[in-house]
CSV table of C-alpha atoms and ligand atoms in Angstrom, one decimal:
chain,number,residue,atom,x,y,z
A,1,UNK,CA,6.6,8.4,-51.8
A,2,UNK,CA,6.3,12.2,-51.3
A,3,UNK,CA,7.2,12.1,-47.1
A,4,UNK,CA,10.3,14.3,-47.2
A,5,UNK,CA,9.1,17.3,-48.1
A,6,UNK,CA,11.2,18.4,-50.9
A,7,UNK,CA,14.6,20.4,-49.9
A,8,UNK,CA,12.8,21.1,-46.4
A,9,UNK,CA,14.2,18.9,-43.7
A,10,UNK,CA,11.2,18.0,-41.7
A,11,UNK,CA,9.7,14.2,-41.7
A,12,UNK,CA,6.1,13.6,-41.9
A,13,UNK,CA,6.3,11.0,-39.1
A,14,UNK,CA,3.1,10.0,-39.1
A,15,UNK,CA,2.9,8.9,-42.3
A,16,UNK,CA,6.0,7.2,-41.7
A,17,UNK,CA,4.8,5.4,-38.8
A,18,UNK,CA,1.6,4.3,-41.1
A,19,UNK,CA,4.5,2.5,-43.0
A,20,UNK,CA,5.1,0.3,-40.0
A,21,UNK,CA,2.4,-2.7,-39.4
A,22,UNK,CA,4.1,-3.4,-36.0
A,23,UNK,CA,3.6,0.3,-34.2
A,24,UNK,CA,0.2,-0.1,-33.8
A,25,UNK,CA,1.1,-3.0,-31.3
A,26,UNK,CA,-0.3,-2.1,-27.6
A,27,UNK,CA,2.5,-3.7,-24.9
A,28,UNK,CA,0.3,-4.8,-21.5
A,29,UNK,CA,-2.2,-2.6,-22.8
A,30,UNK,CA,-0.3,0.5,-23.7
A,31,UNK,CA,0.3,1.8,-26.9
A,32,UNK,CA,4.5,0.2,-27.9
A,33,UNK,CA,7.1,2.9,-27.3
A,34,UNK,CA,9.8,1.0,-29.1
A,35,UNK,CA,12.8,2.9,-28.1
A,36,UNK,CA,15.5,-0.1,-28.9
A,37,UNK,CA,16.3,0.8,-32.6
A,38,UNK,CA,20.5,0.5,-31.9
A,39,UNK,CA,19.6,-3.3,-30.6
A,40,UNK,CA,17.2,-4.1,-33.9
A,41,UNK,CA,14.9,-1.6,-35.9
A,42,UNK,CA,11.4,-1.9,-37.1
A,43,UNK,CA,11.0,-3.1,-41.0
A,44,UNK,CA,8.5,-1.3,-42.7
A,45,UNK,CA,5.4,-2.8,-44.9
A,46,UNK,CA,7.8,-2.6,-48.2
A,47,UNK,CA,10.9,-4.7,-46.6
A,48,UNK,CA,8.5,-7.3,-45.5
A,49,UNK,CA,6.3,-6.9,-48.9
A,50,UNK,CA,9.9,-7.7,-50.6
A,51,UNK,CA,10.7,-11.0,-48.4
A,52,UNK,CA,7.1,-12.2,-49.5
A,53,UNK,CA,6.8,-11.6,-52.5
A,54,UNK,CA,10.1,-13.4,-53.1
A,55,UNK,CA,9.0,-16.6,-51.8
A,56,UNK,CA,5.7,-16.6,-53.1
A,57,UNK,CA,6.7,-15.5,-57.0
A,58,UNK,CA,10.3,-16.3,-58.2
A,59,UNK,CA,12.1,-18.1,-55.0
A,60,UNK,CA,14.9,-19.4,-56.8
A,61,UNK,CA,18.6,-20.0,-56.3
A,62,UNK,CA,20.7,-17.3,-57.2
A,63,UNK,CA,24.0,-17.8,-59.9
A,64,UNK,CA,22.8,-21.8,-60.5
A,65,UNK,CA,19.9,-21.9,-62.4
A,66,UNK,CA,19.0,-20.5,-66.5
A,67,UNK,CA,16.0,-20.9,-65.8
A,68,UNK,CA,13.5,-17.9,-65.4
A,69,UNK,CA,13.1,-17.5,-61.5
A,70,UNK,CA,16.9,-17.7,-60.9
A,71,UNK,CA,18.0,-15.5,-63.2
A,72,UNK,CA,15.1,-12.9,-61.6
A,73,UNK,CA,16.1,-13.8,-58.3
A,74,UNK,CA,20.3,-13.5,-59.1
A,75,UNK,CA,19.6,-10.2,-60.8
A,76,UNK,CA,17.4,-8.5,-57.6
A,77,UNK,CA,20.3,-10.5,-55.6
A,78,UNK,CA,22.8,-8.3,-57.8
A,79,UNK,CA,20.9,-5.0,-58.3
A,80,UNK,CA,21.1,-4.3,-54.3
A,81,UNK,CA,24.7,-4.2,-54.3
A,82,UNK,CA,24.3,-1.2,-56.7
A,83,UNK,CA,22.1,0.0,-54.1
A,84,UNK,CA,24.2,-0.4,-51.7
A,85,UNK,CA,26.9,1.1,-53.5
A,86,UNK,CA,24.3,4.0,-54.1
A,87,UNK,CA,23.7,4.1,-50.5
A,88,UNK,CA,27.6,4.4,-49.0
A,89,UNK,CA,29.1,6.1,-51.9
A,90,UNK,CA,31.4,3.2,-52.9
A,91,UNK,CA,32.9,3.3,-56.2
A,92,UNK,CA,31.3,0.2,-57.5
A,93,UNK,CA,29.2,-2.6,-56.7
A,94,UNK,CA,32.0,-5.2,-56.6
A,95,UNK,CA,33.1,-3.2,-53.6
A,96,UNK,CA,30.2,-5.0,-51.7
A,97,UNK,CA,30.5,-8.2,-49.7
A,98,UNK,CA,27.0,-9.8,-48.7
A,99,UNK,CA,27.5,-11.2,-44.9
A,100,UNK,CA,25.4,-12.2,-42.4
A,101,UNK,CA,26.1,-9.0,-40.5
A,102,UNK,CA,28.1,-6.4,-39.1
A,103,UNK,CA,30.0,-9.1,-36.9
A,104,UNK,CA,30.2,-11.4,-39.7
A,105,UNK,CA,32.2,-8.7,-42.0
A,106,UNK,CA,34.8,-7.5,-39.3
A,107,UNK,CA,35.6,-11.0,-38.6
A,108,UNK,CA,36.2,-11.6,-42.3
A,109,UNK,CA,38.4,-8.6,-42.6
A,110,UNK,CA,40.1,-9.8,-39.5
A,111,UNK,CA,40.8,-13.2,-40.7
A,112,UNK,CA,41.4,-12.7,-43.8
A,113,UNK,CA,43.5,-9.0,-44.4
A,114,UNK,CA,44.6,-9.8,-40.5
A,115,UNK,CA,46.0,-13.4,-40.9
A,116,UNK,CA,47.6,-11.8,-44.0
A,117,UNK,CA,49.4,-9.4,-43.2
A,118,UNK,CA,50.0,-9.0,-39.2
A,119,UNK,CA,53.5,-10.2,-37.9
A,120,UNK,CA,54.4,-10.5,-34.7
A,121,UNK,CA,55.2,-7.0,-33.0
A,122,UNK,CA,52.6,-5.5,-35.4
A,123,UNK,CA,49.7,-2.9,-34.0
A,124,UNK,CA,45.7,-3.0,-34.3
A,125,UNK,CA,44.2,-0.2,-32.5
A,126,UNK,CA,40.9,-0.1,-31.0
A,127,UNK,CA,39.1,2.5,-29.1
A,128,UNK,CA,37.8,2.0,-25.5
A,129,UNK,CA,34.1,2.1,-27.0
A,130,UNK,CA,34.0,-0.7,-29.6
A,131,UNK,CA,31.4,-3.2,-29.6
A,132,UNK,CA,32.6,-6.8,-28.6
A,133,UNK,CA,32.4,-7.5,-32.2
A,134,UNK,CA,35.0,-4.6,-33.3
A,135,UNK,CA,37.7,-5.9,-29.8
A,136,UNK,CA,36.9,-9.8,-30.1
A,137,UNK,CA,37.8,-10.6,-33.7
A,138,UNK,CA,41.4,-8.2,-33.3
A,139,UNK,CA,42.4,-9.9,-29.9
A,140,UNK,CA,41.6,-13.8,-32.0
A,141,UNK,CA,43.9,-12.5,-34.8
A,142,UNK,CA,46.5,-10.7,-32.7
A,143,UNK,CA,46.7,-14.0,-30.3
A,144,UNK,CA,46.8,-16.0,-33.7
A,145,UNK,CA,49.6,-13.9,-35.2
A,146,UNK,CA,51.6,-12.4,-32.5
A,147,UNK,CA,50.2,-8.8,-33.1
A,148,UNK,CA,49.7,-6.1,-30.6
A,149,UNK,CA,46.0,-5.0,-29.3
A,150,UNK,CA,46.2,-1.2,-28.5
A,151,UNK,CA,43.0,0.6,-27.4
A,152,UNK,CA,42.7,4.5,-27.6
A,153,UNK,CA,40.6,5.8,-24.5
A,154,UNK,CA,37.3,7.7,-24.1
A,155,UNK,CA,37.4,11.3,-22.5
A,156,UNK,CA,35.2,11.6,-19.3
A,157,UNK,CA,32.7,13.5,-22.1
A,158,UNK,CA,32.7,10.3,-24.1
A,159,UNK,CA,34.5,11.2,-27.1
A,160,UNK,CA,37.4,9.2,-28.2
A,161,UNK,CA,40.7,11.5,-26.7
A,162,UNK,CA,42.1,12.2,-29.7
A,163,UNK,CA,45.4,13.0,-27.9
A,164,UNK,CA,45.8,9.0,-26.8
A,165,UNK,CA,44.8,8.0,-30.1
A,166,UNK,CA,47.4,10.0,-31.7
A,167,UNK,CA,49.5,8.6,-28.9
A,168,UNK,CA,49.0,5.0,-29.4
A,169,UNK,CA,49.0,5.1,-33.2
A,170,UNK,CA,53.0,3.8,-33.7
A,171,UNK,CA,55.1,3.3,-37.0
A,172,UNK,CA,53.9,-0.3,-36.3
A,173,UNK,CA,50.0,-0.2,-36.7
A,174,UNK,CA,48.8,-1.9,-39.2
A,175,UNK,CA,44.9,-1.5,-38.5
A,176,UNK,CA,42.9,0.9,-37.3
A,177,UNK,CA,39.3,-0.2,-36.3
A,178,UNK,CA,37.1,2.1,-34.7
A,179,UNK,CA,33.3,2.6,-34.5
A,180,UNK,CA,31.1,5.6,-36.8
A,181,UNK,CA,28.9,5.6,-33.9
A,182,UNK,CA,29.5,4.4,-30.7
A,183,UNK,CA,26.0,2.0,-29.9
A,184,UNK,CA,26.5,2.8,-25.7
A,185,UNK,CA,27.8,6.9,-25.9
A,186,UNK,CA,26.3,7.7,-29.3
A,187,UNK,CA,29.6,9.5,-30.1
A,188,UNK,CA,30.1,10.2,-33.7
A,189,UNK,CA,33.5,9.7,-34.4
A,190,UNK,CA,35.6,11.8,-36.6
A,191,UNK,CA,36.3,9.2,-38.9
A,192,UNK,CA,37.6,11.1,-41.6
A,193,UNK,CA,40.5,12.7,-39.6
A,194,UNK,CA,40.9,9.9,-38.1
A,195,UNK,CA,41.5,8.1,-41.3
A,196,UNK,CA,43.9,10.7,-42.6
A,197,UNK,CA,46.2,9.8,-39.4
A,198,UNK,CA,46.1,6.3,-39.6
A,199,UNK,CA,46.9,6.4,-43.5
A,200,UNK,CA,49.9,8.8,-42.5
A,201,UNK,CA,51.1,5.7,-40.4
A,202,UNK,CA,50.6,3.3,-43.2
A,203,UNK,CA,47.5,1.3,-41.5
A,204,UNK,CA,44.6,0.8,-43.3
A,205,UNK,CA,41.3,1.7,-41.6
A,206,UNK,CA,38.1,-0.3,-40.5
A,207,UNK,CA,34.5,1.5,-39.5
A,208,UNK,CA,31.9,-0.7,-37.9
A,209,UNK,CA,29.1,1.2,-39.1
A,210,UNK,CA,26.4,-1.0,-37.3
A,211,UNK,CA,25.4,2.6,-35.5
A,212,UNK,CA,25.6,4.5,-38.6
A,213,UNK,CA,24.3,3.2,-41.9
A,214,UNK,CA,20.6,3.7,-40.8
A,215,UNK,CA,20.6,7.5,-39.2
A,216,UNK,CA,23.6,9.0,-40.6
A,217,UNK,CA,24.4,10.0,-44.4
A,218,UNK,CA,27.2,7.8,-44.8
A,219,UNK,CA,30.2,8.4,-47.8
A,220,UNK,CA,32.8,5.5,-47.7
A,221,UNK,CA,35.2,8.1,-50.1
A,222,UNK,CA,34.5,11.1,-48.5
A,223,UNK,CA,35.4,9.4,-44.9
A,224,UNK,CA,38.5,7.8,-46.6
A,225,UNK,CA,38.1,4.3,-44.9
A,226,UNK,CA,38.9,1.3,-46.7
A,227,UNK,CA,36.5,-1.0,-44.5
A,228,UNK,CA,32.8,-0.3,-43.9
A,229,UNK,CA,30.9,-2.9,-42.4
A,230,UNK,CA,27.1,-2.6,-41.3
A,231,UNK,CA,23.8,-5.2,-40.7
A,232,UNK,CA,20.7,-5.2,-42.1
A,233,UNK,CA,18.3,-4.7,-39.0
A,234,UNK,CA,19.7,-2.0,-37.8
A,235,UNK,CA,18.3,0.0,-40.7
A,236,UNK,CA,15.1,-1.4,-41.6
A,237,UNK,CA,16.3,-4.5,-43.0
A,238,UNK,CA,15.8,-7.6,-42.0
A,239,UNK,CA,17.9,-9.9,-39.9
A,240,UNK,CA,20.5,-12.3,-40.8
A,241,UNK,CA,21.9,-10.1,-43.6
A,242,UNK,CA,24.5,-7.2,-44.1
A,243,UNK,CA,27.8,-6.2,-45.5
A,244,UNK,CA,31.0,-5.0,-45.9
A,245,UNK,CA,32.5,-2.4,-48.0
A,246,UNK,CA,36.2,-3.3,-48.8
A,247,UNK,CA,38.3,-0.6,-51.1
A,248,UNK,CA,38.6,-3.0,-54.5
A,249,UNK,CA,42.8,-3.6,-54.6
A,250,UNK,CA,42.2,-4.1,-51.0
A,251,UNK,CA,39.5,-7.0,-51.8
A,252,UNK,CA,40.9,-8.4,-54.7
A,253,UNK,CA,44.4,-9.5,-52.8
A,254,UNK,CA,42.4,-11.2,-49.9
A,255,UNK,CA,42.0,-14.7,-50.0
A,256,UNK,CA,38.0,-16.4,-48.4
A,257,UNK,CA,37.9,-17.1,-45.0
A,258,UNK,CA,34.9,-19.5,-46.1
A,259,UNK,CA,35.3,-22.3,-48.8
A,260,UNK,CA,31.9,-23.9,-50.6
A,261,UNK,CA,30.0,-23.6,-53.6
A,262,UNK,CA,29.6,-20.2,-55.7
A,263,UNK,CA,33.1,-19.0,-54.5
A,264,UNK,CA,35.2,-20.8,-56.8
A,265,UNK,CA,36.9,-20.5,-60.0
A,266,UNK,CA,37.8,-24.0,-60.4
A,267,UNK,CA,38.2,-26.8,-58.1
A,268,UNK,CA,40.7,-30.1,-59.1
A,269,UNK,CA,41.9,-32.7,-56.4
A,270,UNK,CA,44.9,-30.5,-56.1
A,271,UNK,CA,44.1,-26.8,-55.8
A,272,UNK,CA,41.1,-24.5,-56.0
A,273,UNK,CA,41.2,-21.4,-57.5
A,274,UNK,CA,39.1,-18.0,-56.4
A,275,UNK,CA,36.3,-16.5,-58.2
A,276,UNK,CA,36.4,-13.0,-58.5
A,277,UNK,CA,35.3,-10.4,-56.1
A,278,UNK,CA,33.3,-10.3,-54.2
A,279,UNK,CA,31.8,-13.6,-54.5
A,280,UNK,CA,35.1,-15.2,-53.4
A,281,UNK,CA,33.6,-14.2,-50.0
A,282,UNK,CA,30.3,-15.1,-50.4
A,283,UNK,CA,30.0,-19.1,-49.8
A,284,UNK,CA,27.5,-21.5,-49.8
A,285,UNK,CA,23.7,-20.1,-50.5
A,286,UNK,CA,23.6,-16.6,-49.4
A,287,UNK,CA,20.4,-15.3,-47.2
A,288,UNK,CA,18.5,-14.0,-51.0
A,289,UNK,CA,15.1,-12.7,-49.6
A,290,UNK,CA,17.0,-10.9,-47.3
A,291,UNK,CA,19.4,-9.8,-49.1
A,292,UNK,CA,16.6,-8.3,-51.7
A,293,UNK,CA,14.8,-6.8,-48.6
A,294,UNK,CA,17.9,-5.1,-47.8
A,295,UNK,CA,17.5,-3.6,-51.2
A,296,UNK,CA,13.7,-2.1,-50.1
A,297,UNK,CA,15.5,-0.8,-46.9
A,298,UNK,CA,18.0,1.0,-49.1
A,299,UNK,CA,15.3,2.2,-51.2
A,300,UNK,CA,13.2,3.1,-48.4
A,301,UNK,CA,15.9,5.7,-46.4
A,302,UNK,CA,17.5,6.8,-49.8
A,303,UNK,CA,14.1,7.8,-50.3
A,304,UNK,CA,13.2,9.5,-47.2
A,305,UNK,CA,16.8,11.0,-47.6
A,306,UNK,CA,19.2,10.8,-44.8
A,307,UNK,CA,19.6,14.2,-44.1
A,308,UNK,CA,16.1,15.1,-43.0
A,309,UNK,CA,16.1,11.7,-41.2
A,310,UNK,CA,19.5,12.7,-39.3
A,311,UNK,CA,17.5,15.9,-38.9
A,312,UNK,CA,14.3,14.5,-37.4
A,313,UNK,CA,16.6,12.2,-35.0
A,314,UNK,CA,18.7,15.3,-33.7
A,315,UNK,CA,15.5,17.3,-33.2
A,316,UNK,CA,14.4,14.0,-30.6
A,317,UNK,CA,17.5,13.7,-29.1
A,318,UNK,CA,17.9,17.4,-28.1
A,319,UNK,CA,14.5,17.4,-26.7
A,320,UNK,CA,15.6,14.1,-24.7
A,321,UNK,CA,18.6,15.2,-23.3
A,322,UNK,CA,17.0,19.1,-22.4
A,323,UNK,CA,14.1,16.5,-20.6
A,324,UNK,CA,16.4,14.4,-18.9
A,325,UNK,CA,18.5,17.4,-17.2
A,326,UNK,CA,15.5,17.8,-14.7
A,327,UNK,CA,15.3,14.2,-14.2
A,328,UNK,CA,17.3,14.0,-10.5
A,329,UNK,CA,19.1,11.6,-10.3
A,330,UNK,CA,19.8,10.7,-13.2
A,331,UNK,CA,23.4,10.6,-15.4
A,332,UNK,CA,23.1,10.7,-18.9
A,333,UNK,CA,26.5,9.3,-20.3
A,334,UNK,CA,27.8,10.9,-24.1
A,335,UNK,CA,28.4,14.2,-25.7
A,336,UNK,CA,26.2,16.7,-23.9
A,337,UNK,CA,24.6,17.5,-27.3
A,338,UNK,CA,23.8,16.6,-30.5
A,339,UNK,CA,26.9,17.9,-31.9
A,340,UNK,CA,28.9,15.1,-32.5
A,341,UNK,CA,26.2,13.2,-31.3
A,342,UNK,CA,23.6,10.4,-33.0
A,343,UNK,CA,20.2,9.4,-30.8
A,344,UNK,CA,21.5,6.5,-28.4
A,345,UNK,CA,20.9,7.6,-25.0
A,346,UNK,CA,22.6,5.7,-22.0
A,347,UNK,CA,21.8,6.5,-18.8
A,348,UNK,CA,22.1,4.9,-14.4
A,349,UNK,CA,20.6,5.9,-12.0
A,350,UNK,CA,21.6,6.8,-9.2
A,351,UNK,CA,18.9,4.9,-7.1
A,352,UNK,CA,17.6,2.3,-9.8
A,353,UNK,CA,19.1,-0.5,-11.2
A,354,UNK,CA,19.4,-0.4,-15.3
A,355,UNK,CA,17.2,-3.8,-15.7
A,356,UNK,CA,14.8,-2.5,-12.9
A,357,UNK,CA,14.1,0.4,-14.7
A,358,UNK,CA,13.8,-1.7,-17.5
A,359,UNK,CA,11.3,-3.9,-16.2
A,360,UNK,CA,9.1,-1.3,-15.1
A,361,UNK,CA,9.4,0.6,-18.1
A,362,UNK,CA,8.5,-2.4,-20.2
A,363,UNK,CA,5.3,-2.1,-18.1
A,364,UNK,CA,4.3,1.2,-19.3
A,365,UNK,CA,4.4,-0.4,-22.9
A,366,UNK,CA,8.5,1.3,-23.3
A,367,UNK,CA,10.9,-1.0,-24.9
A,368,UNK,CA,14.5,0.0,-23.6
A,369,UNK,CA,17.8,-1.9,-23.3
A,370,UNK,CA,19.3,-2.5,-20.4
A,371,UNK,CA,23.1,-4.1,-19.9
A,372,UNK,CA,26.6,-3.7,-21.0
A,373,UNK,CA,25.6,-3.7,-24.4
A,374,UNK,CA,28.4,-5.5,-25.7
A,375,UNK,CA,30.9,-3.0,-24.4
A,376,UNK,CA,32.0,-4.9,-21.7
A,377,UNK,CA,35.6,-2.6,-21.8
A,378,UNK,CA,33.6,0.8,-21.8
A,379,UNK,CA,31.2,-0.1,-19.0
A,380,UNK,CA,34.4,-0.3,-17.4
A,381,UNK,CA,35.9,3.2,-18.3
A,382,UNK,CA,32.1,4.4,-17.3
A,383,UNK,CA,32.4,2.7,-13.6
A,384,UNK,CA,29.3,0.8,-13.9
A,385,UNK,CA,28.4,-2.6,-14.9
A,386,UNK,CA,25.2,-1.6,-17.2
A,387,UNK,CA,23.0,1.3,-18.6
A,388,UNK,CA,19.4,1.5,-19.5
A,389,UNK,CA,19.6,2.8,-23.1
A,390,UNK,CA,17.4,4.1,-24.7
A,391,UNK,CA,17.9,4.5,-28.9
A,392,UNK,CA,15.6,6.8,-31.3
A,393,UNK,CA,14.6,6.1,-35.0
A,394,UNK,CA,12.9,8.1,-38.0
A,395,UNK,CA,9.5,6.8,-36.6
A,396,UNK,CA,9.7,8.0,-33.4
A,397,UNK,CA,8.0,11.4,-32.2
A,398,UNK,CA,8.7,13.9,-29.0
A,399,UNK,CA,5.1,12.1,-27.6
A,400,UNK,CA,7.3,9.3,-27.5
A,401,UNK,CA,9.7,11.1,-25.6
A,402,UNK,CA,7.6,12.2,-23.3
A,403,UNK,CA,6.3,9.1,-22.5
A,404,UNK,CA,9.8,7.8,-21.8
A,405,UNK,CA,10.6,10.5,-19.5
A,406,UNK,CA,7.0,9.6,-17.6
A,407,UNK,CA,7.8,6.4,-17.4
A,408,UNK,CA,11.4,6.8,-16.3
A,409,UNK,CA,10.5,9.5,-13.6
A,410,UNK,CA,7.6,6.3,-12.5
A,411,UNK,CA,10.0,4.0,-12.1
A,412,UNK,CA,12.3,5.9,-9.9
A,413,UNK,CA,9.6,6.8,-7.5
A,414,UNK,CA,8.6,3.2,-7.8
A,415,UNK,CA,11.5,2.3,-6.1
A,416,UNK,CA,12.5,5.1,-4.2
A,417,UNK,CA,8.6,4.1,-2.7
A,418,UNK,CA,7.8,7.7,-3.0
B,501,LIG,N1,28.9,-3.0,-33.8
B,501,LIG,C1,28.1,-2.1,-33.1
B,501,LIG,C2,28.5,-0.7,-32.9
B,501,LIG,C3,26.8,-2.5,-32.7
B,501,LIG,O1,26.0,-1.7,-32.1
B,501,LIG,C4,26.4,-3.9,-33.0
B,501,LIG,C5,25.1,-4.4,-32.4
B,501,LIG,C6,27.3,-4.7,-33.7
B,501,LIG,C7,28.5,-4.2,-34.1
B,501,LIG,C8,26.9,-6.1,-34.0
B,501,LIG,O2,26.0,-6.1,-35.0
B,501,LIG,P1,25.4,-7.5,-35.5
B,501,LIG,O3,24.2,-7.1,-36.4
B,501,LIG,O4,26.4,-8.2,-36.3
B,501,LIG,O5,24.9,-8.3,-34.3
B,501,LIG,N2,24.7,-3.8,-31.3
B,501,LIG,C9,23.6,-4.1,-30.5
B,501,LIG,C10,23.2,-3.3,-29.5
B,501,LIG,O6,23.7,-2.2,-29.2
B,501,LIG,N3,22.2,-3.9,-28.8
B,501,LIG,O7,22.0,-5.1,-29.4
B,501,LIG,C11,22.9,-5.2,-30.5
């Protein structure tokens, strides 16, 4: 698939977009604008081609049977965690935990390296702009052990204040957890320095890369974390799958949150013993066509290559934000720029409700989100209870853009009845 062309970083979008069946949808009668990529992204025609053609020639079991199908099906199952490992830079493919999801692999570091080793008076530090699922599962394992929730705050820019993180990381953190991307600012954080200062303090270091894995080139060793964790459909994947990068010493002291079949080593009345990594943490029968789907979505943006993807995405977001400054009324919340900066766009109004201009937008056939987009704590540091959001992918164009601005600047006049 020649669409990157070579060592030039410009996408042919269009023949991307021919890639995905579901953009030729029309939305009450307009052509579909899908601007929610940070909530789900589109799959394209090789990801579902991959599900299919799963069920309909070798759906098996994976790690059971000697038959024929199963051992096909255990071997895609195990080739994408080399991809994986391919696709994050991980030192090898036992590094990879299959989960159901982003949320699924921060609780499982929580409850299992958290349970483990937090005592009481111990530290986790959080940033005012985690997603619920990077704040919930540390305040269940702080409350369970005694442990301490700290949260570093956002500047009035929307970067994480590097001064308060440096302020509230203490000889007694244990774990720092803190977003690549934030899914409400788009902030990039600078993980790797960040890293480097946590390890200084002896913690170990958690990304939730649910904003990341799909737009960003992402290198686990180069940021020096020791958790990654990242889903599925937010990269072209499909749902219901995803997974966690966990350093290997790391992963091989933790015990399984989850007990079943295919995590064992050996089971008597007594006592059960673990299998190895990683399929200690994988339980019960794992999602297999999705997880071999994943493997076409890896395939897919390793293809493309990331850089002229994060290229392409930069390109729209500069053009949205220049487009939005003459939008009155209007505050765009984030970096300024696209320094520091991946393609989620929140923004209020200062006439329009976020789910109003939702509404009406959705009318105009443009899908954005409107809420507090799991952020509860940072709608709160922003002074307001939601944003409309609007979040770009490799398929979208400046057309698309436009469109959003029309529609925006409609919807305000809609309600300001002028
Ligand atoms: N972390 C971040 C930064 C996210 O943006 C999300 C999902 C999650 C974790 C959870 O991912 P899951 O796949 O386990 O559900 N974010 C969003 C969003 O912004 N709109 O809908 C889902």
């Amino acid at each position: 698939m020649a669409l990157a062309a070579e060592r030039q970083p410009v996408l042919d979008v269009q023949a991307v977009r021919d890639l995905f069946p579901i953009l030729e949808q029309r939305v009450h009668g307009k052509p579909l604008v899908y601007l929610d990529n940070a909530a789900t992204t589109q799959r394209p025609r090789a990801v579902l081609d991959a599900m299919a053609e799963f069920y309909e020639s070798y759906n098996a079991n994976v790690h059971r049977g000697i038959y024929a199908f199963s051992e096909k099906a255990s071997a895609r199952y195990e080739e994408v965690r080399s991809k994986v490992q391919a696709l994050i830079g991980a030192a090898a493919p036992e590094e990879i935990v299959f989960t159901r999801g982003t949320t699924e692999a921060l609780n499982l570091v929580a409850q299992s390296w958290g349970r483990a080793n937090l005592r009481e008076g111990d530290e986790i530090l959080v940033t005012e702009m985690e997603h619920h699922s990077n704040f919930v599962p540390w305040q269940m394992v702080a409350k369970e052990t005694g442990a301490r929730l700290r949260c570093a705050r956002v500047t009035d820019e929307g970067r994480l204040d590097r001064e308060d993180f440096r302020a509230n990381l203490t000889g007694r953190t244990r774990i720092v957890a803190l977003a690549h991307v934030s899914n409400v600012l788009g902030t990039i954080n600078p993980v790797a320095d960040l890293a480097r200062e946590a390890h200084t303090r002896g913690a170990i270091v958690v990304v939730d890369g649910a904003q990341a894995a799909g737009h960003l080139p992402v290198d686990v060793r180069a940021l020096g974390c020791d958790f990654y964790a990242f889903s599925a459909h937010k990269m072209y994947g499909p749902t219901g799958v995803g997974a966690l990068y966990g350093r290997l010493d790391l992963l091989d002291a933790m015990e399984p949150t989850m007990g079943g079949g295919g995590m064992i080593g050996e089971v008597t009345l007594e006592r059960t013993t673990w299998a190895d990594v990683p399929h200690r943490f994988e339980a019960g029968t794992m999602p297999i066509a999705e997880v071999i789907a994943l493997g076409a979505a890896v395939d897919f943006l390793l293809d493309l290559d990331r850089e002229t993807i994060r290229a392409h995405e930069e390109r729209l977001t500069s053009y949205a934000l220049a487009r939005l400054k003459s939008c009155r009324g209007v505050k765009v919340f984030g970096p300024p720029t696209t320094a520091g900066r991946a393609p989620v766009l929140s923004l209020a109004s200062h006439d329009v409700h976020p789910h109003d201009l939702a509404t009406v937008m959705d009318r105009d056939g443009v899908a954005v989100r409107a809420g507090h987009h799991c952020a509860q704590p940072l709608m709160r540091r922003l002074g307001v209870g939601a944003t409309a959001r609007a979040s770009f992918a490799l398929y979208n164009t400046t057309d698309e853009v436009d469109a959003f601005i029309r529609s925006l600047e409609h919807a305000e006049a809609f309600f300001r009845g002028s």
